[in-house]
mmCIF file of C-alpha atoms in Angstrom:
data_model
loop_
_atom_site.group_PDB
_atom_site.id
_atom_site.type_symbol
_atom_site.label_atom_id
_atom_site.label_comp_id
_atom_site.label_asym_id
_atom_site.label_seq_id
_atom_site.Cartn_x
_atom_site.Cartn_y
_atom_site.Cartn_z
ATOM 1 C CA UNK A 1 -16.200 -6.544 -88.942
ATOM 2 C CA UNK A 2 -18.948 -6.216 -86.646
ATOM 3 C CA UNK A 3 -20.930 -3.192 -85.628
ATOM 4 C CA UNK A 4 -23.633 -2.902 -82.850
ATOM 5 C CA UNK A 5 -25.844 -0.332 -82.765
ATOM 6 C CA UNK A 6 -26.666 1.090 -79.269
ATOM 7 C CA UNK A 7 -30.150 -0.496 -78.635
ATOM 8 C CA UNK A 8 -28.418 -3.961 -79.782
ATOM 9 C CA UNK A 9 -25.356 -3.462 -77.559
ATOM 10 C CA UNK A 10 -27.802 -2.590 -74.554
ATOM 11 C CA UNK A 11 -29.633 -5.846 -75.324
ATOM 12 C CA UNK A 12 -26.568 -7.913 -75.583
ATOM 13 C CA UNK A 13 -25.343 -6.189 -72.306
ATOM 14 C CA UNK A 14 -28.656 -7.056 -70.232
ATOM 15 C CA UNK A 15 -28.359 -10.753 -71.804
ATOM 16 C CA UNK A 16 -24.851 -10.992 -70.632
ATOM 17 C CA UNK A 17 -25.361 -9.897 -67.169
ATOM 18 C CA UNK A 18 -28.123 -12.358 -66.789
ATOM 19 C CA UNK A 19 -25.897 -15.264 -66.957
ATOM 20 C CA UNK A 20 -22.427 -13.835 -66.178
ATOM 21 C CA UNK A 21 -21.234 -11.972 -63.138
ATOM 22 C CA UNK A 22 -17.974 -10.094 -62.465
ATOM 23 C CA UNK A 23 -16.611 -9.555 -59.084
ATOM 24 C CA UNK A 24 -12.987 -8.533 -58.223
ATOM 25 C CA UNK A 25 -10.780 -8.379 -55.227
ATOM 26 C CA UNK A 26 -8.019 -5.733 -54.655
ATOM 27 C CA UNK A 27 -4.935 -7.336 -53.340
ATOM 28 C CA UNK A 28 -2.365 -6.187 -50.916
ATOM 29 C CA UNK A 29 0.525 -7.316 -49.066
ATOM 30 C CA UNK A 30 0.722 -5.183 -46.019
ATOM 31 C CA UNK A 31 0.245 -1.703 -46.888
ATOM 32 C CA UNK A 32 1.182 -2.330 -50.485
ATOM 33 C CA UNK A 33 -1.182 -2.519 -53.303
ATOM 34 C CA UNK A 34 -0.369 -5.632 -55.478
ATOM 35 C CA UNK A 35 -3.366 -5.159 -58.099
ATOM 36 C CA UNK A 36 -6.718 -6.524 -58.655
ATOM 37 C CA UNK A 37 -8.061 -9.952 -59.346
ATOM 38 C CA UNK A 38 -11.061 -10.069 -61.674
ATOM 39 C CA UNK A 39 -13.295 -13.183 -61.484
ATOM 40 C CA UNK A 40 -16.243 -13.922 -64.031
ATOM 41 C CA UNK A 41 -18.885 -16.015 -62.396
ATOM 42 C CA UNK A 42 -21.147 -17.894 -64.506
ATOM 43 C CA UNK A 43 -24.949 -17.643 -63.111
ATOM 44 C CA UNK A 44 -26.171 -19.943 -65.734
ATOM 45 C CA UNK A 45 -24.298 -22.919 -64.872
ATOM 46 C CA UNK A 46 -23.992 -22.858 -61.133
ATOM 47 C CA UNK A 47 -26.614 -20.272 -59.889
ATOM 48 C CA UNK A 48 -26.388 -21.157 -56.087
ATOM 49 C CA UNK A 49 -22.741 -20.991 -55.972
ATOM 50 C CA UNK A 50 -22.601 -17.635 -57.938
ATOM 51 C CA UNK A 51 -25.198 -15.963 -55.544
ATOM 52 C CA UNK A 52 -23.297 -17.380 -52.286
ATOM 53 C CA UNK A 53 -20.040 -16.106 -53.745
ATOM 54 C CA UNK A 54 -21.328 -12.646 -54.785
ATOM 55 C CA UNK A 55 -23.090 -12.477 -51.545
ATOM 56 C CA UNK A 56 -19.802 -12.886 -49.048
ATOM 57 C CA UNK A 57 -17.808 -10.652 -51.786
ATOM 58 C CA UNK A 58 -20.403 -7.881 -50.895
ATOM 59 C CA UNK A 59 -20.895 -8.640 -47.596
ATOM 60 C CA UNK A 60 -23.827 -11.004 -46.107
ATOM 61 C CA UNK A 61 -25.350 -10.427 -42.569
ATOM 62 C CA UNK A 62 -26.478 -13.777 -41.160
ATOM 63 C CA UNK A 63 -29.580 -14.020 -38.899
ATOM 64 C CA UNK A 64 -27.061 -13.823 -35.759
ATOM 65 C CA UNK A 65 -26.056 -10.492 -37.023
ATOM 66 C CA UNK A 66 -22.435 -11.640 -37.926
ATOM 67 C CA UNK A 67 -21.430 -10.503 -41.391
ATOM 68 C CA UNK A 68 -19.679 -12.888 -43.772
ATOM 69 C CA UNK A 69 -17.032 -11.124 -45.941
ATOM 70 C CA UNK A 70 -14.020 -12.008 -47.613
ATOM 71 C CA UNK A 71 -12.874 -8.484 -46.641
ATOM 72 C CA UNK A 72 -9.252 -8.659 -45.063
ATOM 73 C CA UNK A 73 -9.443 -12.617 -45.702
ATOM 74 C CA UNK A 74 -6.084 -14.170 -46.471
ATOM 75 C CA UNK A 75 -4.814 -16.435 -49.304
ATOM 76 C CA UNK A 76 -3.842 -19.534 -47.334
ATOM 77 C CA UNK A 77 -1.959 -21.456 -50.079
ATOM 78 C CA UNK A 78 0.052 -19.778 -53.055
ATOM 79 C CA UNK A 79 1.770 -21.790 -55.726
ATOM 80 C CA UNK A 80 3.765 -19.375 -57.682
ATOM 81 C CA UNK A 81 3.046 -19.025 -61.241
ATOM 82 C CA UNK A 82 -0.050 -21.323 -60.863
ATOM 83 C CA UNK A 83 -2.635 -20.336 -58.463
ATOM 84 C CA UNK A 84 -3.958 -18.678 -55.230
ATOM 85 C CA UNK A 85 -6.325 -20.426 -52.882
ATOM 86 C CA UNK A 86 -8.234 -18.517 -50.229
ATOM 87 C CA UNK A 87 -11.747 -17.733 -48.950
ATOM 88 C CA UNK A 88 -11.798 -19.735 -45.813
ATOM 89 C CA UNK A 89 -13.054 -16.680 -43.562
ATOM 90 C CA UNK A 90 -13.482 -18.978 -40.655
ATOM 91 C CA UNK A 91 -10.366 -20.918 -39.978
ATOM 92 C CA UNK A 92 -7.989 -19.009 -42.358
ATOM 93 C CA UNK A 93 -6.461 -22.495 -43.226
ATOM 94 C CA UNK A 94 -8.716 -23.842 -46.003
ATOM 95 C CA UNK A 95 -10.175 -26.371 -43.302
ATOM 96 C CA UNK A 96 -13.315 -23.904 -42.640
ATOM 97 C CA UNK A 97 -16.781 -23.808 -44.655
ATOM 98 C CA UNK A 98 -19.509 -21.604 -44.445
ATOM 99 C CA UNK A 99 -22.050 -20.050 -46.833
ATOM 100 C CA UNK A 100 -25.313 -17.852 -46.795
ATOM 101 C CA UNK A 101 -27.258 -21.337 -46.995
ATOM 102 C CA UNK A 102 -25.775 -22.420 -43.712
ATOM 103 C CA UNK A 103 -22.704 -24.506 -42.665
#
């Protein structure tokens, strides 16, 4: 049995945030909510990838004024019971690529 005191819990929470981030997507099919996907990102292992994903998830304005965002993007590939693939906010078919660092 482990008991965490508030100060220790606050320290562990701060430490946790330094290395991990969570982001969620609320999923809809048409106008019907299908639930939420929660993703845990590992900042210590891949900091640039994590920063890119988090910024696009929040909405990121590039120098041209265009916003990069996953909002209203689609899953272009779904294998039932296994996985879904999306995030192509350029071509919407898995062939487009862009990041906050450039193309």
